[in-house]
Coordinates of C-alpha atoms in Angstrom, one line a residue:
M1039 CA 0.0 0.0 0.0
A1040 CA 1.3 3.4 -0.9
V1041 CA 2.3 5.6 2.1
P1042 CA 1.1 9.2 2.0
I1043 CA 4.1 11.5 1.7
A1044 CA 2.7 13.8 4.4
V1045 CA 3.6 11.2 7.1
L1046 CA 7.2 10.8 6.1
D1047 CA 9.9 12.3 8.3
C1048 CA 11.8 14.5 6.0
D1049 CA 14.5 15.1 8.6
L1050 CA 15.0 11.3 8.9
L1051 CA 15.3 11.0 5.2
L1052 CA 17.9 13.7 5.0
Y1053 CA 19.9 13.0 8.1
G1054 CA 19.1 9.5 9.4
R1055 CA 18.3 8.5 12.9
G1056 CA 20.5 9.6 15.8
H1057 CA 21.6 12.9 14.2
R1058 CA 21.3 15.0 17.3
T1059 CA 21.4 18.5 15.9
L1060 CA 20.2 19.8 12.5
D1061 CA 22.7 22.4 11.3
R1062 CA 21.0 23.2 8.0
F1063 CA 22.3 26.7 7.7
K1064 CA 25.8 28.0 8.2
L1065 CA 26.4 31.6 9.0
E1066 CA 29.8 31.5 7.4
D1067 CA 28.3 30.6 4.1
V1068 CA 26.4 33.9 3.6
T1069 CA 27.2 37.5 3.5
D1070 CA 26.5 40.1 6.2
E1071 CA 24.3 41.9 3.8
Y1072 CA 22.1 38.8 3.4
L1073 CA 21.9 38.3 7.2
V1074 CA 20.9 41.9 7.8
S1075 CA 18.3 41.9 5.0
T1076 CA 16.8 38.6 6.0
Y1077 CA 17.2 38.4 9.8
G1078 CA 17.8 42.1 10.7
F1079 CA 21.2 41.7 12.3
P1080 CA 24.9 41.2 11.2
R1081 CA 26.9 38.1 11.8
Q1082 CA 28.8 39.1 14.9
F1083 CA 25.6 40.1 16.7
I1084 CA 24.1 36.7 15.9
Y1085 CA 27.2 35.0 17.2
Y1086 CA 26.9 37.0 20.4
L1087 CA 23.3 35.7 20.8
V1088 CA 24.4 32.1 20.2
D1089 CA 27.0 32.5 23.0
L1090 CA 24.4 34.2 25.3
L1091 CA 21.5 31.8 24.7
G1092 CA 23.2 28.6 23.5
A1093 CA 23.2 26.7 26.7
T1094 CA 19.5 27.5 27.3
L1095 CA 18.5 26.5 23.8
S1096 CA 20.5 23.3 24.0
R1097 CA 18.5 21.9 27.0
P1098 CA 17.7 18.2 26.8
T1099 CA 14.8 17.5 24.5
Q1100 CA 12.5 14.5 23.9
R1101 CA 13.0 14.8 20.2
S1102 CA 15.8 12.7 18.6
R1103 CA 16.9 15.5 16.2
A1104 CA 17.1 18.8 18.0
I1105 CA 17.4 22.1 16.1
S1106 CA 20.7 23.9 16.8
P1107 CA 20.7 27.1 18.9
E1108 CA 22.1 29.0 15.8
T1109 CA 19.1 27.9 13.7
Q1110 CA 16.6 28.6 16.5
I1111 CA 18.0 32.2 16.9
L1112 CA 17.8 32.8 13.1
A1113 CA 14.2 31.6 13.0
A1114 CA 13.3 33.9 15.9
L1115 CA 15.1 36.9 14.5
G1116 CA 13.4 36.3 11.2
F1117 CA 10.0 36.5 12.9
Y1118 CA 10.7 39.4 15.1
T1119 CA 12.1 41.5 12.3
S1120 CA 9.6 40.5 9.6
G1121 CA 6.5 39.8 11.6
S1122 CA 5.6 36.6 9.7
F1123 CA 6.3 32.9 9.5
Q1124 CA 6.9 33.0 5.8
T1125 CA 7.6 29.8 4.0
R1126 CA 10.7 31.3 2.4
M1127 CA 12.1 32.2 5.8
G1128 CA 11.8 28.6 7.0
D1129 CA 13.1 27.3 3.7
A1130 CA 16.2 29.4 4.0
I1131 CA 17.2 27.6 7.2
G1132 CA 15.6 24.3 6.4
I1133 CA 12.7 24.1 8.9
S1134 CA 9.0 24.0 8.7
Q1135 CA 6.6 26.8 9.9
A1136 CA 5.7 24.6 12.9
S1137 CA 9.4 24.4 13.8
M1138 CA 9.7 28.1 13.2
S1139 CA 7.0 28.7 15.8
R1140 CA 8.7 26.5 18.3
C1141 CA 12.0 28.3 17.8
V1142 CA 10.3 31.6 18.4
A1143 CA 8.8 30.3 21.6
N1144 CA 12.2 28.9 22.8
V1145 CA 14.2 32.0 22.0
T1146 CA 11.6 34.3 23.4
E1147 CA 11.6 32.6 26.8
A1148 CA 15.4 32.5 26.8
L1149 CA 15.5 36.3 26.2
V1150 CA 12.8 37.0 28.8
E1151 CA 14.8 35.0 31.4
R1152 CA 17.6 37.5 30.8
A1153 CA 15.4 40.7 30.8
S1154 CA 16.7 42.0 34.2
Q1155 CA 20.3 41.6 32.9
F1156 CA 19.8 44.0 30.1
I1157 CA 16.8 46.2 31.2
H1158 CA 17.5 48.0 34.5
F1159 CA 18.2 51.4 36.1
P1160 CA 21.9 52.1 36.9
E1161 CA 22.8 51.7 40.5
D1162 CA 26.2 53.2 41.1
E1163 CA 26.4 56.9 41.8
A1164 CA 28.8 57.7 38.9
T1165 CA 26.5 56.0 36.3
V1166 CA 23.5 57.8 37.7
Q1167 CA 25.2 61.1 37.4
T1168 CA 26.2 60.4 33.8
L1169 CA 22.6 59.5 33.1
K1170 CA 21.5 62.9 34.5
D1171 CA 24.2 64.8 32.6
D1172 CA 23.3 63.2 29.3
F1173 CA 19.6 64.2 29.7
Y1174 CA 20.6 67.7 30.8
G1175 CA 22.7 68.0 27.6
L1176 CA 19.5 67.5 25.5
A1177 CA 17.5 70.5 26.5
G1178 CA 18.7 71.7 29.9
M1179 CA 16.3 69.7 32.1
P1180 CA 18.2 68.8 35.3
G1181 CA 17.8 65.7 37.5
V1182 CA 16.3 63.4 34.9
L1183 CA 16.7 59.7 35.5
G1184 CA 14.6 58.6 32.5
V1185 CA 11.6 59.4 30.4
V1186 CA 8.4 57.3 30.7
D1187 CA 5.5 56.6 28.4
C1188 CA 3.1 53.9 27.3
T1189 CA 2.7 52.3 23.8
H1190 CA 0.1 49.9 22.6
V1191 CA 0.9 46.6 20.7
A1192 CA -2.0 45.0 18.9
I1193 CA -2.8 41.3 19.7
K1194 CA -5.5 38.9 18.7
A1195 CA -8.7 38.8 20.7
P1196 CA -8.0 36.5 23.7
N1197 CA -10.4 33.7 24.7
A1198 CA -11.1 35.1 28.1
E1199 CA -11.4 38.7 29.5
D1200 CA -11.9 39.9 26.0
L1201 CA -13.1 43.4 26.9
S1202 CA -10.2 44.2 29.2
Y1203 CA -7.9 44.2 26.2
V1204 CA -10.0 46.5 24.0
N1205 CA -8.4 49.9 23.7
R1206 CA -9.9 53.3 22.8
K1207 CA -9.8 52.5 19.1
G1208 CA -11.7 49.3 19.6
L1209 CA -8.7 47.1 19.0
H1210 CA -7.3 44.4 21.2
S1211 CA -3.9 45.4 22.5
L1212 CA -1.4 45.3 25.4
N1213 CA -0.5 48.7 26.9
C1214 CA 3.3 48.7 27.5
L1215 CA 4.9 51.0 30.1
M1216 CA 8.5 51.8 29.3
V1217 CA 11.3 54.1 30.5
C1218 CA 14.4 54.9 28.5
D1219 CA 17.6 57.0 28.9
S1220 CA 18.8 59.7 26.6
R1221 CA 20.2 57.3 24.0
G1222 CA 17.0 55.2 23.9
V1223 CA 18.3 52.4 26.1
L1224 CA 15.3 50.9 28.0
L1225 CA 15.6 51.1 31.8
S1226 CA 12.2 49.5 32.5
A1227 CA 9.7 47.7 30.4
E1228 CA 6.3 46.3 31.6
T1229 CA 4.6 44.8 28.6
H1230 CA 1.7 42.9 30.1
W1231 CA -0.9 45.5 30.9
P1232 CA -4.4 45.1 29.2
G1233 CA -5.1 47.7 26.5
S1234 CA -8.2 49.0 28.1
L1235 CA -6.2 50.5 31.0
P1236 CA -5.4 54.2 30.6
D1237 CA -1.7 55.2 31.0
C1238 CA -2.3 56.8 34.4
T1239 CA -3.8 53.5 35.8
V1240 CA -1.0 51.4 34.3
L1241 CA 1.6 53.6 36.1
E1242 CA -0.4 53.6 39.3
Q1243 CA -0.4 49.8 39.4
A1244 CA 3.1 49.3 37.9
A1245 CA 6.2 47.9 39.6
L1246 CA 7.9 51.0 38.5
T1247 CA 5.9 53.1 40.9
S1248 CA 6.7 50.8 43.8
Q1249 CA 10.4 51.0 42.8
F1250 CA 10.5 54.8 42.9
E1251 CA 8.4 55.3 45.9
T1252 CA 10.2 52.8 48.1
E1253 CA 13.8 52.5 47.0
L1254 CA 15.1 54.5 44.0
H1255 CA 16.8 57.8 43.8
K1256 CA 15.4 60.7 45.9
D1257 CA 17.4 63.3 44.1
G1258 CA 16.0 63.0 40.6
W1259 CA 12.9 62.2 38.7
L1260 CA 11.3 60.7 35.6
L1261 CA 9.6 62.8 32.9
G1262 CA 6.1 61.9 31.9
D1263 CA 3.5 63.5 29.7
S1264 CA 0.1 64.9 30.8
S1265 CA -1.5 61.5 30.8
F1266 CA 0.3 60.9 34.2
L1267 CA -0.2 62.5 37.6
L1268 CA 2.6 64.8 38.8
R1269 CA 4.6 63.1 41.6
T1270 CA 7.7 64.0 43.5
W1271 CA 9.6 61.5 41.3
L1272 CA 7.6 62.2 38.1
M1273 CA 7.7 65.7 36.5
T1274 CA 4.8 66.4 34.1
P1275 CA 4.2 69.5 31.9
L1276 CA 2.2 72.4 33.1
H1277 CA -1.3 72.3 31.8
I1278 CA -1.5 76.1 31.0
P1279 CA 1.9 77.8 31.2
E1280 CA 1.7 81.5 32.0
T1281 CA 5.1 82.8 32.8
P1282 CA 8.3 82.7 30.7
A1283 CA 9.8 80.3 33.2
E1284 CA 6.8 77.9 32.8
Y1285 CA 7.1 78.1 29.0
R1286 CA 10.8 77.3 29.1
Y1287 CA 10.1 74.4 31.5
N1288 CA 7.5 73.0 29.2
M1289 CA 9.7 73.3 26.1
A1290 CA 12.6 71.6 27.8
H1291 CA 10.3 68.9 29.1
S1292 CA 8.9 68.3 25.6
A1293 CA 12.2 68.2 23.9
T1294 CA 13.6 65.7 26.5
H1295 CA 10.5 63.5 26.7
N1296 CA 10.5 63.2 22.9
V1297 CA 13.4 60.6 23.3
I1298 CA 10.9 57.9 24.2
E1299 CA 8.7 58.6 21.2
R1300 CA 11.7 58.1 19.0
T1301 CA 12.6 55.0 20.9
F1302 CA 9.1 53.5 20.3
R1303 CA 9.5 54.3 16.6
T1304 CA 12.9 52.6 16.5
I1305 CA 11.6 49.4 18.2
R1306 CA 8.6 49.2 15.9
S1307 CA 10.8 49.8 12.8
R1308 CA 13.3 47.1 13.7
F1309 CA 10.8 44.6 15.1
R1310 CA 8.0 44.5 12.5
C1311 CA 6.1 41.9 14.5
L1312 CA 5.1 44.7 16.8
D1313 CA 4.1 47.4 14.3
G1314 CA 0.8 45.9 13.0
S1315 CA 1.9 45.8 9.3
K1316 CA 1.7 42.0 9.3
G1317 CA -1.5 42.0 11.5
T1318 CA -1.8 41.5 15.2
L1319 CA 0.4 39.2 17.3
Q1320 CA -1.4 35.8 17.0
Y1321 CA -0.7 34.7 20.6
S1322 CA -2.3 34.9 24.0
P1323 CA -1.7 38.1 26.0
E1324 CA 0.9 36.4 28.1
K1325 CA 2.9 35.0 25.1
S1326 CA 2.5 38.3 23.3
S1327 CA 3.8 40.2 26.3
H1328 CA 6.9 37.9 26.3
I1329 CA 7.5 38.5 22.6
I1330 CA 7.4 42.3 23.2
L1331 CA 9.8 42.0 26.2
A1332 CA 12.1 39.8 24.1
C1333 CA 12.2 42.5 21.4
C1334 CA 13.0 45.1 24.2
V1335 CA 15.9 43.0 25.3
L1336 CA 17.2 42.7 21.8
H1337 CA 16.8 46.5 21.3
N1338 CA 19.1 47.1 24.3
I1339 CA 21.6 44.5 23.2
S1340 CA 21.7 46.1 19.7
L1341 CA 22.4 49.5 21.2
E1342 CA 25.1 48.0 23.4
H1343 CA 26.7 46.7 20.2
G1344 CA 26.4 50.1 18.5
L1345 CA 23.7 49.0 16.0
D1346 CA 21.3 51.6 14.6
V1347 CA 20.8 53.9 17.6
W1348 CA 18.0 55.8 15.9
S1349 CA 15.9 54.4 13.1
S1350 CA 14.9 57.3 10.9
P1351 CA 11.7 56.0 9.1
A1352 CA 8.6 55.3 11.2
A1353 CA 7.1 51.9 10.8
G1354 CA 4.4 51.6 8.1
H1355 CA 1.2 50.7 9.9
V1356 CA 1.0 51.1 13.6
D1357 CA -2.0 50.0 15.6
Q1358 CA -1.3 52.6 18.2
P1359 CA -4.4 54.4 19.6
E1360 CA -4.1 58.1 19.8
E1361 CA -4.3 59.1 23.4
E1362 CA -7.4 61.1 24.2
Y1363 CA -6.5 61.6 27.8
E1364 CA -7.7 64.4 30.1
Q1365 CA -5.1 66.6 31.6
M1366 CA -4.3 65.0 34.9
E1367 CA -4.3 67.4 37.8
S1368 CA -2.1 66.5 40.8
V1369 CA -3.4 66.7 44.3
D1370 CA 0.1 66.0 45.7
S1371 CA 1.2 69.3 47.3
E1372 CA 4.7 68.1 47.8
A1373 CA 5.0 67.2 44.1
C1374 CA 3.7 70.6 43.2
R1375 CA 6.3 72.2 45.5
V1376 CA 9.1 70.1 43.9
R1377 CA 8.1 71.2 40.4
Q1378 CA 7.8 74.9 41.5
E1379 CA 11.2 74.7 43.0
L1380 CA 12.6 73.3 39.8
L1381 CA 10.9 76.1 37.9
L1382 CA 12.4 78.8 40.1
T1383 CA 15.9 77.3 40.3
H1384 CA 16.5 76.3 36.7
F1385 CA 14.0 78.1 34.4
S1386 CA 13.4 81.6 35.9

């Protein structure tokens, strides 16, 4: 009786039983230009990821023919930077779309495990001072430890709690709270918040708030836009500036805060799986959150390696709801005093 070709093990036909690792694709066989155009990164960066993640991706498996860490990383980078499991992508490295999906899952979890290694606030005094100096050099805003904002990433409608992920535009999304430094390096990234939550609520419930209110620096602050409440550690713009000092403060605030908008554009431009041009992330909210965080880790690693600090073109299609927030008015008298002192000391 004829055996349907669909049930044949193509890997077995090609490699035989007992072949532990399928090295279908060799980095040394292709040019840097090909790697950058297909996977978004040059050879040395990919080698770095293999060294970083290789042990995790080589964990014992029940399958007799494991996919090499190198191939898994290429598959994941191909998805992150293109936003699709295209057949040609899998063909290039010799794996099926199902294997591509497993590779993305494996590499994503390996990167998420290392998130705190690459995304964190500086702790030593000298680095903190350098952080402030770099921000001050942008527009003359003193004491800045980071700029904070939220961005939405579209996801498929989850099976449960559907309405909690529907944002203001009627799309399902995750609302991601991030902080970056003056170069666009992420210092904090919380990628799991449901899209229905407004930015101010996300910040109120975020680990970031707990950090700053209980342990982080008392001699500096973050900058946030008017969707957030003024706090002693979070300076927001004045709603209606009236004096020259208030106008100067708002202008310096806006110019400095713009860094995170450029950072969002850079991340979306490099990691097209997040920009909506290939559709929504077709995963549960938890898995989608991990993919976003994995891209954030790669963003920081790429900056660490001097790759593409600012990406000039904005991504094509972005499912990012325009914020229609009300101006938040602070009832924190101490926060108002801190901002007023900043105005008098540095902008009068």
